[in-house]
Coordinates of C-alpha atoms in Angstrom, one line a residue:
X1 CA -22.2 20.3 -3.0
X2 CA -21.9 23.6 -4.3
X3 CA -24.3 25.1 -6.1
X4 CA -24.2 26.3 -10.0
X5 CA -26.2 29.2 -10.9
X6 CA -26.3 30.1 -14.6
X7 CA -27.5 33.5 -14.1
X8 CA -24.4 34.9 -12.0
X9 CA -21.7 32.3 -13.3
X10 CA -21.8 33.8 -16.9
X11 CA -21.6 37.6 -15.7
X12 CA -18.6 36.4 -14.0
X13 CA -15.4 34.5 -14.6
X14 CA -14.6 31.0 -15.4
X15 CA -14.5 28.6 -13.0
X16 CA -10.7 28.5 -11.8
X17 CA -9.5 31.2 -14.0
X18 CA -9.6 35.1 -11.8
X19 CA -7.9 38.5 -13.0
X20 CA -5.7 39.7 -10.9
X21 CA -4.0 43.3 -11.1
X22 CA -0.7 43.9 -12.6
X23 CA 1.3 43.9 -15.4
X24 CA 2.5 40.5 -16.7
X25 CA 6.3 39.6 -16.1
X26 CA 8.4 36.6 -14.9
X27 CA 7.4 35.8 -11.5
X28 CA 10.6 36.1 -9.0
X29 CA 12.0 32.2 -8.9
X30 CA 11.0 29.8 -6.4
X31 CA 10.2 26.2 -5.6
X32 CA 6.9 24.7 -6.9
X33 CA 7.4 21.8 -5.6
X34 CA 4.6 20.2 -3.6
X35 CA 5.5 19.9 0.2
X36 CA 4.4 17.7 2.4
X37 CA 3.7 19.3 6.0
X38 CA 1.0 17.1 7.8
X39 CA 0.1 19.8 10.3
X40 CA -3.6 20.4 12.4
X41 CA -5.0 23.4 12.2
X42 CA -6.4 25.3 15.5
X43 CA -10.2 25.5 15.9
X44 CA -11.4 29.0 15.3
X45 CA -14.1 30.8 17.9
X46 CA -17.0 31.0 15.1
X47 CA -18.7 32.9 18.0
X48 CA -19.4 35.6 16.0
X49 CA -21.2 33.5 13.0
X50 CA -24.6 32.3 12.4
X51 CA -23.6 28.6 11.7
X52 CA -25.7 26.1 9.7
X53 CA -27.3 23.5 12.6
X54 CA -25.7 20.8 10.7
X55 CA -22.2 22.0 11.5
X56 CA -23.0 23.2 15.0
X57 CA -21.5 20.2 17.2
X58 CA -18.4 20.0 15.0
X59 CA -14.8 22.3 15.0
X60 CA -14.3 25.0 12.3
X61 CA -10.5 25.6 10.9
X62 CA -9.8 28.4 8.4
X63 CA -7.1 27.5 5.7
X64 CA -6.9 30.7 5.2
X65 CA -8.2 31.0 1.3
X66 CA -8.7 33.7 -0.7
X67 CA -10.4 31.6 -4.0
X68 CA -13.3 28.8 -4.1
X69 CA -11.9 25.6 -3.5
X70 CA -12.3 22.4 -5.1
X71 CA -12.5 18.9 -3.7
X72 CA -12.7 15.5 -4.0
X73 CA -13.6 12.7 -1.4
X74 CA -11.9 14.2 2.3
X75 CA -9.7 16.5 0.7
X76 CA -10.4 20.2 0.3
X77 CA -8.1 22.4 -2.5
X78 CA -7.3 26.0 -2.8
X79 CA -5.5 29.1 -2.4
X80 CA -4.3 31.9 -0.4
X81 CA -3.4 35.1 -2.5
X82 CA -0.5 37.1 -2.1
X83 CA 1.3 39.9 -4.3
X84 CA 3.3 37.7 -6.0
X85 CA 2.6 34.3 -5.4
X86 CA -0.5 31.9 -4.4
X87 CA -0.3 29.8 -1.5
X88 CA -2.0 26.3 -2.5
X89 CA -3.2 24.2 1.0
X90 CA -4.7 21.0 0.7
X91 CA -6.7 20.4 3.8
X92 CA -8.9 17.3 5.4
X93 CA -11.8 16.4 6.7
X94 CA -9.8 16.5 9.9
X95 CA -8.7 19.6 10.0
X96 CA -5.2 19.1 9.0
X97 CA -3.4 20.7 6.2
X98 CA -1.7 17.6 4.0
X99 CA 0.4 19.8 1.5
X100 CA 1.1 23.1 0.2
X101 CA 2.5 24.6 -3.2
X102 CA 3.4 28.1 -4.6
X103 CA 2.3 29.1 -7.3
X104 CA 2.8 32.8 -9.4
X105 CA -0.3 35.3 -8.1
X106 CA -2.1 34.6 -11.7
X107 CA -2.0 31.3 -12.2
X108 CA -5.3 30.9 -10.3
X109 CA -6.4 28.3 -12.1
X110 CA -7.1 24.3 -10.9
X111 CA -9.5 22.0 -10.5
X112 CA -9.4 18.4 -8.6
X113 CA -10.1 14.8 -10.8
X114 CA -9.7 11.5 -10.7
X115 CA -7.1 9.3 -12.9
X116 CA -7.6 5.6 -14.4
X117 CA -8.2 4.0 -11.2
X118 CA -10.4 6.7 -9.5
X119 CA -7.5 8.0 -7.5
X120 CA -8.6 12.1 -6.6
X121 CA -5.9 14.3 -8.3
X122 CA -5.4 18.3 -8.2
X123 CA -4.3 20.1 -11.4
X124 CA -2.3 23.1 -11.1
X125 CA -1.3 25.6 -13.4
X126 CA 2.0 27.4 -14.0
X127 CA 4.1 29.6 -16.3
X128 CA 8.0 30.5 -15.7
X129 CA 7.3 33.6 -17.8
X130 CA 4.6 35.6 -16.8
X131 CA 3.1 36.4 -13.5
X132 CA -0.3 37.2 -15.1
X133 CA -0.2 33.3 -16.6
X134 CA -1.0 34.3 -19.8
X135 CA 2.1 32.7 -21.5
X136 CA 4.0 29.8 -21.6
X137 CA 1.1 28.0 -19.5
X138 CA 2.0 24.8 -18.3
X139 CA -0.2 22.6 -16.0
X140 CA 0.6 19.6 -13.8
X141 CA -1.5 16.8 -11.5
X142 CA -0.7 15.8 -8.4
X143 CA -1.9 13.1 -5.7
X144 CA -4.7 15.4 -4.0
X145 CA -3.9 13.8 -0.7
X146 CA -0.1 13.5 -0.7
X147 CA 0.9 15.9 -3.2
X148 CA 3.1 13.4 -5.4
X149 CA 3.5 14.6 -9.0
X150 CA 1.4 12.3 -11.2
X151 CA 2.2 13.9 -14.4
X152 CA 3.4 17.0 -16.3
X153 CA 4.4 20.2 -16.4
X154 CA 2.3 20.1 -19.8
X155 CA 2.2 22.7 -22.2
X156 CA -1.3 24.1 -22.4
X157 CA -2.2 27.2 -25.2
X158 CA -3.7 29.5 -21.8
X159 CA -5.3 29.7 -18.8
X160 CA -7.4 27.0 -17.0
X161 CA -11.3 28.1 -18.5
X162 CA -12.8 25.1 -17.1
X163 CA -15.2 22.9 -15.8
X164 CA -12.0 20.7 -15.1
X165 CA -8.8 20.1 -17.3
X166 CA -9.7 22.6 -20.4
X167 CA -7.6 25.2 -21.3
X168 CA -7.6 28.4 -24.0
X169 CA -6.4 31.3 -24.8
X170 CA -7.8 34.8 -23.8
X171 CA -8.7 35.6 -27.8
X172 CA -9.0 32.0 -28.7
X173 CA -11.9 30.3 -31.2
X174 CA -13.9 28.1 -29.3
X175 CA -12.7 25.3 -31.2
X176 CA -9.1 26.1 -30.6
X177 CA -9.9 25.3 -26.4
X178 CA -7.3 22.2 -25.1
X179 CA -8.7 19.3 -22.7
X180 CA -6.4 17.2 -21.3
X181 CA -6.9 13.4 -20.0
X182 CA -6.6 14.0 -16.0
X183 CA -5.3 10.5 -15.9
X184 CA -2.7 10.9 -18.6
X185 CA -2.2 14.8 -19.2
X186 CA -2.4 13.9 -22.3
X187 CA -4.1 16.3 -25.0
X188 CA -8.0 14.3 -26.1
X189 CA -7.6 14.3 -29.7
X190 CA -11.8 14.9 -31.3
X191 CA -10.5 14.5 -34.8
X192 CA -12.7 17.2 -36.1
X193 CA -11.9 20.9 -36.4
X194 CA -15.1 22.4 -35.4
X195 CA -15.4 20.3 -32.2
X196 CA -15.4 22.2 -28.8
X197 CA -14.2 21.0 -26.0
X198 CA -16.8 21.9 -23.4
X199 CA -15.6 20.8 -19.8
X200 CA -14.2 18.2 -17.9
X201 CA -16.3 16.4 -15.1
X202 CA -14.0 13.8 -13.2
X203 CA -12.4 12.0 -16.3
X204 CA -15.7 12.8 -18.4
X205 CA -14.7 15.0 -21.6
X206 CA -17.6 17.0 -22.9
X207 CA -17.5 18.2 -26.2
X208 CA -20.2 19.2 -28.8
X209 CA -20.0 19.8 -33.0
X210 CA -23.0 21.6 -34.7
X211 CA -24.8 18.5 -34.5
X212 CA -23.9 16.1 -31.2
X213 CA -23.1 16.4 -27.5
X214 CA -20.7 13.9 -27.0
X215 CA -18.9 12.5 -23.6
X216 CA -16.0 10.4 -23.9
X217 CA -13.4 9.4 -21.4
X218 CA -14.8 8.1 -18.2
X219 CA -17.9 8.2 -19.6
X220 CA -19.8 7.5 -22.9
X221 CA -22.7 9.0 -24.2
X222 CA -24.1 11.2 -27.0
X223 CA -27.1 13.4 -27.7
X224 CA -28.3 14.8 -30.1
X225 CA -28.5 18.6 -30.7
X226 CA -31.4 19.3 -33.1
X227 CA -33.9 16.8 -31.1
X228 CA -33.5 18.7 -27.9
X229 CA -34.0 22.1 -29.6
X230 CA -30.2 23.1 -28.7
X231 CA -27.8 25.7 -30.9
X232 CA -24.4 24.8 -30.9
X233 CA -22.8 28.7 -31.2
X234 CA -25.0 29.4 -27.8
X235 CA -24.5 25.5 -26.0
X236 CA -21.7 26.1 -23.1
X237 CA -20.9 24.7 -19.8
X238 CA -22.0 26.4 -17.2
X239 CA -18.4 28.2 -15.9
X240 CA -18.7 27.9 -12.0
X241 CA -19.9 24.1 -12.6
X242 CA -18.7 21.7 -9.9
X243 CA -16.7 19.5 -12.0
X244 CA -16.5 16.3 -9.2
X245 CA -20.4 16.3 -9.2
X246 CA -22.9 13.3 -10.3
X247 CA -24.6 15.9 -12.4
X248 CA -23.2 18.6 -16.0
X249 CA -25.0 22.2 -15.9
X250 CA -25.4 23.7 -19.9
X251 CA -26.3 26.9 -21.0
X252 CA -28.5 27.1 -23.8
X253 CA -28.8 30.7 -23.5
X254 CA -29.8 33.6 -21.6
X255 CA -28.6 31.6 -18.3
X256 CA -30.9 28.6 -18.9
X257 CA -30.1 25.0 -20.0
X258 CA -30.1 21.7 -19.0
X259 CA -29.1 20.0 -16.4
X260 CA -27.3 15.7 -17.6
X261 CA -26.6 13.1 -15.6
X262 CA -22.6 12.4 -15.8
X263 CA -22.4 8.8 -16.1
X264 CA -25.6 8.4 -18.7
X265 CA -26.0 11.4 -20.6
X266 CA -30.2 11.8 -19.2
X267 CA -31.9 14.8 -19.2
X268 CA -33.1 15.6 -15.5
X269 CA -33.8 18.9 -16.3
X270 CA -34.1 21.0 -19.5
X271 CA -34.2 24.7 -18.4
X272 CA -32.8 25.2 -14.9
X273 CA -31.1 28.7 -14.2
X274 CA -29.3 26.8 -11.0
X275 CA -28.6 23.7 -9.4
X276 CA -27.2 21.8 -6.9
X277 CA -26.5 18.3 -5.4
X278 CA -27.1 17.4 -1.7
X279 CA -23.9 15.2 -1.3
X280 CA -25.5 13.9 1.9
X281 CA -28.6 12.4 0.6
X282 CA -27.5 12.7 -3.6
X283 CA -30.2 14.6 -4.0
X284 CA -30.7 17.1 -6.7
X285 CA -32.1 20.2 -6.8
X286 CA -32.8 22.2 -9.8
X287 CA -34.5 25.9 -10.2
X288 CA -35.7 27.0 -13.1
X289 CA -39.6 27.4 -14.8
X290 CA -41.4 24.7 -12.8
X291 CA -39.5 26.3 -9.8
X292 CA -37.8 24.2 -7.2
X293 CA -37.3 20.3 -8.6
X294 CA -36.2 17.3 -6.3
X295 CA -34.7 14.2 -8.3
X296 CA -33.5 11.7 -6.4
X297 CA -34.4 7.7 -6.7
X298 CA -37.9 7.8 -6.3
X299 CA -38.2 10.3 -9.2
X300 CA -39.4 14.3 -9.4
X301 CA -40.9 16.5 -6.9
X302 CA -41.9 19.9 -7.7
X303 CA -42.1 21.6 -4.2
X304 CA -44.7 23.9 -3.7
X305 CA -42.5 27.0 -3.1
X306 CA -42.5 30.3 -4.6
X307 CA -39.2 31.3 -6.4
X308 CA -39.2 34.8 -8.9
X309 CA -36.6 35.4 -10.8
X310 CA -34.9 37.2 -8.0
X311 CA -34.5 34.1 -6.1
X312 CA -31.0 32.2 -6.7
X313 CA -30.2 28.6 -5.1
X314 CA -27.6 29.0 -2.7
X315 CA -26.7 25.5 -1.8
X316 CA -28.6 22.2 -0.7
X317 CA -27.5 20.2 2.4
X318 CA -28.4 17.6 4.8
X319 CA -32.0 17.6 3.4
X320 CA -32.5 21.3 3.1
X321 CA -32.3 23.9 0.4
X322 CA -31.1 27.2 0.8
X323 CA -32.7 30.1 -1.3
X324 CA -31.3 33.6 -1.5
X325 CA -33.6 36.4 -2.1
X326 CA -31.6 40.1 -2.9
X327 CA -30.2 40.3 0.9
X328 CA -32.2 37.4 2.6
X329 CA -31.3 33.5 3.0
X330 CA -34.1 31.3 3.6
X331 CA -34.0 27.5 4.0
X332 CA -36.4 25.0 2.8
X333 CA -37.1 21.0 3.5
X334 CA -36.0 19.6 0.5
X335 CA -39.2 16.9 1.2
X336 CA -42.2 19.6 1.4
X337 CA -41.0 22.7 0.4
X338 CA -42.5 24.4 4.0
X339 CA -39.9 26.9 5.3
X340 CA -37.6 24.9 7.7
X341 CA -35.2 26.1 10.5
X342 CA -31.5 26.1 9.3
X343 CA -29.8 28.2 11.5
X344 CA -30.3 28.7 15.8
X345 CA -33.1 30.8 16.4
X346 CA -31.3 32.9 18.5
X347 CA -28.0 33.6 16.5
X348 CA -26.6 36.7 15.3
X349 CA -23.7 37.6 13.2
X350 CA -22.1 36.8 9.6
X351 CA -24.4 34.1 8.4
X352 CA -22.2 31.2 7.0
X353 CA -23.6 29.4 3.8
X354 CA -23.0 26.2 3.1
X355 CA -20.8 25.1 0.1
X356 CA -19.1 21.8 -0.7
X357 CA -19.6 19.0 1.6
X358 CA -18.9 15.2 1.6
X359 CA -21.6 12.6 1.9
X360 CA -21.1 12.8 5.9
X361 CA -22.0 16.3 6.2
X362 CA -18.5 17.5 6.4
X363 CA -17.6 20.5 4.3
X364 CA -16.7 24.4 4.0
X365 CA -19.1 27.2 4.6
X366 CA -18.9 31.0 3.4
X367 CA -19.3 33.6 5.9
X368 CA -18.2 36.7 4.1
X369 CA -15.2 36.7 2.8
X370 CA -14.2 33.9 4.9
X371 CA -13.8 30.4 4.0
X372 CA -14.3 27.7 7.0
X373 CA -13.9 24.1 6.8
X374 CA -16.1 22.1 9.6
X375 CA -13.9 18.9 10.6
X376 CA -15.1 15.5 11.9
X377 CA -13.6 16.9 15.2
X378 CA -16.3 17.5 17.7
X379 CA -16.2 20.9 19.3
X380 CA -15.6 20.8 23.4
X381 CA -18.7 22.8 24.4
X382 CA -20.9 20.7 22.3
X383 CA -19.1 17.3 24.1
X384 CA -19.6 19.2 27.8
X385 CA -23.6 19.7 26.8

């Protein structure tokens, strides 16, 4: 799973939602209409990579995206940019690309959730107005496997800011923020006027007043502000958050907070600065004052690892952790802490770091600016050795 690191997410923009140059005006017309196209992508020669030993055996495509993508169970979400429009591609495990959509060049925001019944969904955003999409925002689900509208367009007051279905305007209060339902589209009503809507995490709505955190939805929990020494004007989700994970990052300020359990509310970890979630073992990994934490079913291990404040977790995968240190990548057994070897010992190139993966260890990596997806095709030198 991708990782979610406080420090750099709040320097940088909201998950989903990326300036892009150029002065706002009414994108040229053309069809957003989902289509279905069903077509397998070519292997790429990743010759020229350092590749992560857990992808080694299998086939690498390149979908060709420009911005992070999202996923859900085998599908993988996202965009190519172009100067007027983006290119949405939603691609599988197997390499093939299920559907694409156009959208104008700044609507850059979407996410991927679930509806009543679990189904995985894609949310795009869209505005007949503006190319910027900064007015007249609309947003609108689709099946994320076949593309099928599930609901919308919906009037939303701005951009996608994220985790998930939550939208606002550039200048907007922090109360004014919209959430919509994933399953529904429909606006969550809080009742309250100085509720904020915090995120979205697959159907879960978080939302927090000056005195409780509060999930409804999916999920439904509450804690309580004072008793775990948080201030409401500084509580915020953490922007590049993985909003399909088992786990809700905070800030509570200056880039630390804690890190909740989705389904119960728990506290695993009250001052993490990053985290992630091995989605082949569900183990999570949290760095922050005690250093590097494992939680998984058995409990906590603090691993016996050095990690300064220079030190930002990069991902965690397949039972290893990968640590970035200014312009070095280490990796980690997410068991003992002792250095482990991640990568052939004899590669050279652009080293690819993991990012989101699916329980079977199938999932894109980031070599520069390129994004790969490795498929549960097997590659044919690996099947002639």
């Amino acid at each position: 799973m991708r990782t979610r690191r406080l420090l750099s997410a709040l320097a940088g923009p909201l998950i989903g939602f990326f300036a892009l140059a150029g002065c706002s005006q009414a994108p040229d017309d053309f069809d957003r209409t989902p289509e279905q196209v069903t077509t397998e992508l070519d292997a790429v020669d990743a010759s020229d990579l350092q590749l992560p030993l857990i992808i080694e055996p299998l086939e690498l495509v390149e979908p060709g995206w420009d911005l992070p993508p999202a996923h859900l169970g085998e599908v993988f979400l996202s965009a190519s940019t172009g100067d007027e429009t983006l290119d949405f591609s939603a691609v599988d495990i197997h390499g093939s690309t299920l559907w694409q959509a156009k959208r104008p060049s700044g609507c850059t925001g979407f996410t991927a959730s679930v509806d009543a019944d679990g189904t995985p969904l894609a949310v795009l955003t869209d505005s007949d107005s503006s190319t910027d999409c900064d007015e007249d925002v609309t947003a609108s689900a689709y099946d994320l496997e076949t593309g099928e509208q599930e609901w919308g367009p919906v009037d939303v007051p701005g951009p996608m800011r994220g985790p998930g279905t939550v939208f606002a305007a550039e200048d907007a209060e922090p109360t004014e923020a919209l959430a919509l339902d994933p399953a529904t589209g429909e606006a969550v009503q809080d009742g309250a006027s100085d509720v904020r809507r915090l995120g979205e995490y697959r159907g879960t709505i978080l939302s927090t007043d000056d005195k409780t955190l509060r999930a409804t939805g999916e999920q439904s929990w509450e804690l309580s502000l004072p008793d775990n020494g948080w201030n409401a004007d500084e509580l915020r989700a953490v922007p590049e958050a993985d909003p399909g994970g088992d786990v809700i990052a905070l800030d509570a300020g200056d880039g630390v907070g804690p890190v909740l359990d989705r389904e119960t509310g728990e506290l695993l970890d009250d001052d993490a600065r990053g985290v992630a979630q091995d989605a082949n073992t569900g183990a999570i990994v949290t760095l922050g004052k005690q250093g590097l934490t494992v939680i998984d079913d058995t409990g906590k291990n603090e691993l016996p690892v050095s990690v300064p404040q220079s030190v930002e977790l990069e991902a965690t995968v397949g039972g290893l952790i990968y640590l970035r240190e200014e312009g070095t990548l280490r990796v980690h057994n997410a068991m003992t802490g002792s250095l482990a070897r991640g990568y052939p010992a004899d590669g050279s190139g652009v080293v690819a770091v993991p990012g989101a993966f699916t329980p079977d260890g199938l999932g894109t990596v980031q070599a520069g600016d390129r994004t790969l997806l490795a498929t549960d095709r097997v590659a044919e030198d690996s099947e002639d050795g």
